[in-house]
mmCIF file of C-alpha atoms in Angstrom:
data_model
loop_
_atom_site.group_PDB
_atom_site.id
_atom_site.type_symbol
_atom_site.label_atom_id
_atom_site.label_comp_id
_atom_site.label_asym_id
_atom_site.label_seq_id
_atom_site.Cartn_x
_atom_site.Cartn_y
_atom_site.Cartn_z
ATOM 1 C CA UNK Y 1 -43.960 14.532 47.200
ATOM 2 C CA UNK Y 2 -41.081 11.973 47.492
ATOM 3 C CA UNK Y 3 -41.643 8.508 46.001
ATOM 4 C CA UNK Y 4 -40.053 5.474 47.546
ATOM 5 C CA UNK Y 5 -37.961 5.159 44.468
ATOM 6 C CA UNK Y 6 -36.460 9.061 44.773
ATOM 7 C CA UNK Y 7 -32.534 8.745 44.393
ATOM 8 C CA UNK Y 8 -30.905 10.228 47.276
ATOM 9 C CA UNK Y 9 -29.107 13.256 45.864
ATOM 10 C CA UNK Y 10 -26.291 12.994 48.517
ATOM 11 C CA UNK Y 11 -25.800 9.438 47.848
ATOM 12 C CA UNK Y 12 -25.774 10.098 43.786
ATOM 13 C CA UNK Y 13 -22.944 12.916 44.588
ATOM 14 C CA UNK Y 14 -20.827 10.275 46.560
ATOM 15 C CA UNK Y 15 -21.338 7.782 44.148
ATOM 16 C CA UNK Y 16 -20.298 9.978 41.307
ATOM 17 C CA UNK Y 17 -17.133 11.295 43.086
ATOM 18 C CA UNK Y 18 -16.435 7.745 43.719
ATOM 19 C CA UNK Y 19 -16.643 6.806 40.033
ATOM 20 C CA UNK Y 20 -14.422 9.452 39.278
ATOM 21 C CA UNK Y 21 -12.022 8.957 41.846
ATOM 22 C CA UNK Y 22 -11.544 5.201 40.636
ATOM 23 C CA UNK Y 23 -11.472 6.221 37.123
ATOM 24 C CA UNK Y 24 -8.530 8.708 37.783
ATOM 25 C CA UNK Y 25 -6.732 5.982 39.739
ATOM 26 C CA UNK Y 26 -7.361 3.251 36.695
ATOM 27 C CA UNK Y 27 -6.000 6.190 34.415
ATOM 28 C CA UNK Y 28 -3.170 6.696 36.124
ATOM 29 C CA UNK Y 29 -2.100 3.297 36.993
ATOM 30 C CA UNK Y 30 -2.403 1.998 33.418
ATOM 31 C CA UNK Y 31 0.079 4.789 32.216
ATOM 32 C CA UNK Y 32 2.490 4.106 35.535
ATOM 33 C CA UNK Y 33 2.734 0.200 34.874
ATOM 34 C CA UNK Y 34 3.188 1.140 30.714
ATOM 35 C CA UNK Y 35 6.025 3.423 31.801
ATOM 36 C CA UNK Y 36 7.826 1.800 34.787
ATOM 37 C CA UNK Y 37 6.530 -1.880 34.419
ATOM 38 C CA UNK Y 38 5.003 -3.768 37.063
ATOM 39 C CA UNK Y 39 7.690 -4.156 39.809
ATOM 40 C CA UNK Y 40 8.853 -0.282 39.864
ATOM 41 C CA UNK Y 41 5.459 1.330 39.694
ATOM 42 C CA UNK Y 42 4.361 2.019 43.162
ATOM 43 C CA UNK Y 43 1.016 3.251 44.728
ATOM 44 C CA UNK Y 44 2.641 6.176 46.255
ATOM 45 C CA UNK Y 45 3.453 7.243 42.352
ATOM 46 C CA UNK Y 46 0.235 6.363 40.941
ATOM 47 C CA UNK Y 47 -1.731 8.398 43.785
ATOM 48 C CA UNK Y 48 0.547 11.339 43.069
ATOM 49 C CA UNK Y 49 -0.465 11.049 39.214
ATOM 50 C CA UNK Y 50 -4.119 10.874 40.307
ATOM 51 C CA UNK Y 51 -3.765 13.768 42.670
ATOM 52 C CA UNK Y 52 -5.133 11.547 45.525
ATOM 53 C CA UNK Y 53 -3.875 10.370 48.918
ATOM 54 C CA UNK Y 54 -2.384 6.682 48.651
ATOM 55 C CA UNK Y 55 -4.693 5.574 50.970
ATOM 56 C CA UNK Y 56 -7.663 6.110 48.522
ATOM 57 C CA UNK Y 57 -6.238 3.487 46.240
ATOM 58 C CA UNK Y 58 -5.658 0.992 49.078
ATOM 59 C CA UNK Y 59 -9.232 1.467 49.936
ATOM 60 C CA UNK Y 60 -10.547 0.687 46.657
ATOM 61 C CA UNK Y 61 -8.333 -1.948 45.419
ATOM 62 C CA UNK Y 62 -6.206 -3.136 48.891
ATOM 63 C CA UNK Y 63 -2.871 -3.546 47.079
ATOM 64 C CA UNK Y 64 -0.804 -3.215 43.685
ATOM 65 C CA UNK Y 65 -1.949 -6.864 42.896
ATOM 66 C CA UNK Y 66 -5.267 -5.774 43.052
ATOM 67 C CA UNK Y 67 -5.050 -2.587 41.479
ATOM 68 C CA UNK Y 68 -3.178 -3.979 38.624
ATOM 69 C CA UNK Y 69 -5.465 -6.470 37.829
ATOM 70 C CA UNK Y 70 -8.315 -3.782 37.899
ATOM 71 C CA UNK Y 71 -6.570 -1.385 35.609
ATOM 72 C CA UNK Y 72 -5.694 -4.020 32.604
ATOM 73 C CA UNK Y 73 -8.738 -6.245 32.818
ATOM 74 C CA UNK Y 74 -9.251 -6.891 28.999
ATOM 75 C CA UNK Y 75 -12.677 -7.929 27.507
ATOM 76 C CA UNK Y 76 -12.174 -8.017 23.887
ATOM 77 C CA UNK Y 77 -15.707 -8.668 22.777
ATOM 78 C CA UNK Y 78 -14.586 -10.609 20.040
ATOM 79 C CA UNK Y 79 -17.759 -11.729 17.869
ATOM 80 C CA UNK Y 80 -19.166 -14.856 18.840
ATOM 81 C CA UNK Y 81 -17.347 -18.028 16.849
ATOM 82 C CA UNK Y 82 -20.370 -19.362 15.519
ATOM 83 C CA UNK Y 83 -21.759 -16.002 14.270
ATOM 84 C CA UNK Y 84 -18.688 -15.702 11.937
ATOM 85 C CA UNK Y 85 -18.491 -17.368 8.206
ATOM 86 C CA UNK Y 86 -15.282 -18.984 8.419
ATOM 87 C CA UNK Y 87 -13.898 -17.859 5.589
ATOM 88 C CA UNK Y 88 -14.234 -14.238 7.419
ATOM 89 C CA UNK Y 89 -12.672 -14.801 10.426
ATOM 90 C CA UNK Y 90 -8.982 -13.438 9.616
ATOM 91 C CA UNK Y 91 -10.684 -10.142 8.339
ATOM 92 C CA UNK Y 92 -12.893 -9.881 11.567
ATOM 93 C CA UNK Y 93 -10.026 -10.664 13.900
ATOM 94 C CA UNK Y 94 -7.654 -7.908 12.240
ATOM 95 C CA UNK Y 95 -10.475 -5.203 12.141
ATOM 96 C CA UNK Y 96 -11.408 -5.980 15.753
ATOM 97 C CA UNK Y 97 -7.575 -5.579 17.157
ATOM 98 C CA UNK Y 98 -7.365 -2.379 15.137
ATOM 99 C CA UNK Y 99 -10.584 -1.033 17.056
ATOM 100 C CA UNK Y 100 -9.221 -2.144 20.462
ATOM 101 C CA UNK Y 101 -5.298 -0.837 19.680
ATOM 102 C CA UNK Y 102 -6.791 2.673 18.794
ATOM 103 C CA UNK Y 103 -9.864 3.011 20.728
ATOM 104 C CA UNK Y 104 -8.616 1.153 24.156
ATOM 105 C CA UNK Y 105 -5.519 2.018 25.946
ATOM 106 C CA UNK Y 106 -5.615 -0.891 28.259
ATOM 107 C CA UNK Y 107 -4.368 -3.435 25.803
ATOM 108 C CA UNK Y 108 -1.568 -1.275 24.656
ATOM 109 C CA UNK Y 109 -0.641 -0.615 28.294
ATOM 110 C CA UNK Y 110 -0.826 -4.524 29.180
ATOM 111 C CA UNK Y 111 1.333 -4.919 26.302
ATOM 112 C CA UNK Y 112 3.690 -2.526 27.190
ATOM 113 C CA UNK Y 113 3.922 -4.079 30.664
ATOM 114 C CA UNK Y 114 3.800 -8.125 29.521
ATOM 115 C CA UNK Y 115 6.742 -7.463 27.118
ATOM 116 C CA UNK Y 116 8.925 -6.857 30.876
ATOM 117 C CA UNK Y 117 6.993 -8.265 33.622
ATOM 118 C CA UNK Y 118 6.011 -11.972 34.340
ATOM 119 C CA UNK Y 119 2.438 -10.931 35.792
ATOM 120 C CA UNK Y 120 1.572 -8.656 32.521
ATOM 121 C CA UNK Y 121 2.808 -11.597 30.285
ATOM 122 C CA UNK Y 122 0.531 -13.896 32.153
ATOM 123 C CA UNK Y 123 -2.387 -11.607 31.935
ATOM 124 C CA UNK Y 124 -1.500 -11.122 28.342
ATOM 125 C CA UNK Y 125 -1.654 -15.248 27.783
ATOM 126 C CA UNK Y 126 -4.802 -15.350 29.546
ATOM 127 C CA UNK Y 127 -6.596 -12.737 27.580
ATOM 128 C CA UNK Y 128 -5.256 -14.754 24.623
ATOM 129 C CA UNK Y 129 -6.133 -18.133 25.956
ATOM 130 C CA UNK Y 130 -9.696 -17.444 27.105
ATOM 131 C CA UNK Y 131 -11.086 -15.216 24.126
ATOM 132 C CA UNK Y 132 -8.589 -15.895 20.984
ATOM 133 C CA UNK Y 133 -8.741 -19.740 21.727
ATOM 134 C CA UNK Y 134 -12.180 -20.098 21.007
ATOM 135 C CA UNK Y 135 -12.012 -18.661 17.855
ATOM 136 C CA UNK Y 136 -9.530 -20.935 16.738
ATOM 137 C CA UNK Y 137 -10.967 -23.881 18.016
ATOM 138 C CA UNK Y 138 -14.069 -22.900 15.869
ATOM 139 C CA UNK Y 139 -12.172 -22.239 12.816
ATOM 140 C CA UNK Y 140 -9.398 -24.639 12.443
ATOM 141 C CA UNK Y 141 -9.740 -27.938 10.962
ATOM 142 C CA UNK Y 142 -8.138 -30.262 14.036
ATOM 143 C CA UNK Y 143 -8.934 -29.122 17.117
ATOM 144 C CA UNK Y 144 -5.704 -30.756 18.458
ATOM 145 C CA UNK Y 145 -4.024 -27.872 16.464
ATOM 146 C CA UNK Y 146 -6.498 -24.856 17.990
ATOM 147 C CA UNK Y 147 -3.328 -23.729 20.633
ATOM 148 C CA UNK Y 148 -0.526 -23.401 17.926
ATOM 149 C CA UNK Y 149 -2.645 -21.557 15.253
ATOM 150 C CA UNK Y 150 -3.932 -19.467 17.909
ATOM 151 C CA UNK Y 151 -0.332 -18.578 18.796
ATOM 152 C CA UNK Y 152 0.486 -18.142 15.199
ATOM 153 C CA UNK Y 153 -2.066 -15.435 14.832
ATOM 154 C CA UNK Y 154 -1.013 -13.639 18.002
ATOM 155 C CA UNK Y 155 2.232 -13.121 16.520
ATOM 156 C CA UNK Y 156 0.573 -11.103 13.892
ATOM 157 C CA UNK Y 157 -2.047 -9.394 16.162
ATOM 158 C CA UNK Y 158 0.719 -8.251 18.992
ATOM 159 C CA UNK Y 159 3.322 -7.667 16.190
ATOM 160 C CA UNK Y 160 1.247 -5.333 14.720
ATOM 161 C CA UNK Y 161 0.661 -3.544 17.754
ATOM 162 C CA UNK Y 162 4.086 -3.661 19.097
ATOM 163 C CA UNK Y 163 5.702 -2.028 15.879
ATOM 164 C CA UNK Y 164 2.410 0.393 15.468
ATOM 165 C CA UNK Y 165 1.354 1.492 18.790
ATOM 166 C CA UNK Y 166 4.549 0.946 21.049
ATOM 167 C CA UNK Y 167 7.677 0.795 19.276
ATOM 168 C CA UNK Y 168 6.017 3.194 16.475
ATOM 169 C CA UNK Y 169 8.093 1.864 13.493
ATOM 170 C CA UNK Y 170 7.261 4.746 11.156
ATOM 171 C CA UNK Y 171 6.408 2.396 8.186
ATOM 172 C CA UNK Y 172 3.915 0.309 10.416
ATOM 173 C CA UNK Y 173 2.202 3.859 11.630
ATOM 174 C CA UNK Y 174 1.950 5.016 7.896
ATOM 175 C CA UNK Y 175 -0.232 1.952 6.939
ATOM 176 C CA UNK Y 176 -3.950 2.781 6.887
ATOM 177 C CA UNK Y 177 -6.544 0.601 8.588
ATOM 178 C CA UNK Y 178 -7.608 -0.594 4.916
ATOM 179 C CA UNK Y 179 -4.081 -1.699 4.234
ATOM 180 C CA UNK Y 180 -3.423 -3.085 7.286
ATOM 181 C CA UNK Y 181 -6.334 -5.509 7.092
ATOM 182 C CA UNK Y 182 -5.372 -6.342 3.447
ATOM 183 C CA UNK Y 183 -1.894 -7.541 4.479
ATOM 184 C CA UNK Y 184 -2.578 -9.238 7.816
ATOM 185 C CA UNK Y 185 -6.268 -10.591 7.083
ATOM 186 C CA UNK Y 186 -5.045 -13.425 4.879
ATOM 187 C CA UNK Y 187 -2.091 -14.364 6.973
ATOM 188 C CA UNK Y 188 -4.587 -14.886 9.929
ATOM 189 C CA UNK Y 189 -6.874 -16.582 8.322
ATOM 190 C CA UNK Y 190 -4.418 -18.824 6.946
ATOM 191 C CA UNK Y 191 -3.073 -19.678 10.081
ATOM 192 C CA UNK Y 192 -6.249 -20.536 11.461
ATOM 193 C CA UNK Y 193 -8.328 -22.301 8.759
ATOM 194 C CA UNK Y 194 -5.328 -23.635 6.030
ATOM 195 C CA UNK Y 195 -4.628 -27.203 5.884
ATOM 196 C CA UNK Y 196 -1.386 -27.684 8.287
ATOM 197 C CA UNK Y 197 1.955 -27.756 6.369
ATOM 198 C CA UNK Y 198 3.206 -31.225 5.316
ATOM 199 C CA UNK Y 199 6.308 -31.217 7.278
ATOM 200 C CA UNK Y 200 4.431 -29.673 10.576
ATOM 201 C CA UNK Y 201 5.214 -32.139 13.616
ATOM 202 C CA UNK Y 202 1.674 -33.357 15.041
ATOM 203 C CA UNK Y 203 0.853 -31.311 17.935
ATOM 204 C CA UNK Y 204 1.745 -33.352 21.411
ATOM 205 C CA UNK Y 205 -0.555 -31.306 24.202
ATOM 206 C CA UNK Y 206 0.964 -27.915 22.710
ATOM 207 C CA UNK Y 207 0.483 -25.323 25.382
ATOM 208 C CA UNK Y 208 -1.854 -22.245 24.866
ATOM 209 C CA UNK Y 209 -0.521 -19.229 23.983
#
């Protein structure tokens, strides 16, 4: 007897194929955007990599801009600022970003694109502005300094990613997670929570990272 809530096997199969197709498209897009940059990457090349017709890419994402936005959608899932002891913010951020760089190719692909393309750079800036800035606002002693402090923390987090996962400097690659946290966490902590240097000028509407 079929209940009213029973799933239609046919529709379930279609949904699974659709999900698989989207997954293949996004995986191919990330690799192509990372390798070729936004401008040179094409829908046709991405479709070929995903082994589907280009019309399927257009069907799901409309155009290259829509595909790029979907392929590099990043949710950092940082701890809620209020849930972290102030003295532990640096360690928590470095640990979380290590997890992201090592487990999620999206952020690395976005870093590669952002280094050479304005659209990628703006997307990366948005990620830090919307998701890292609240942590800086909570941690820093002067809210007006939050943009500068978040930007300084970003120099450490992005510099690590660039040298370890993109350029792959051998000494950086050779560091263990524990060593990276031990070296970087105090620096990120200082950027976010230490008193401003005496000679540092007061921020005047400093732009967000």
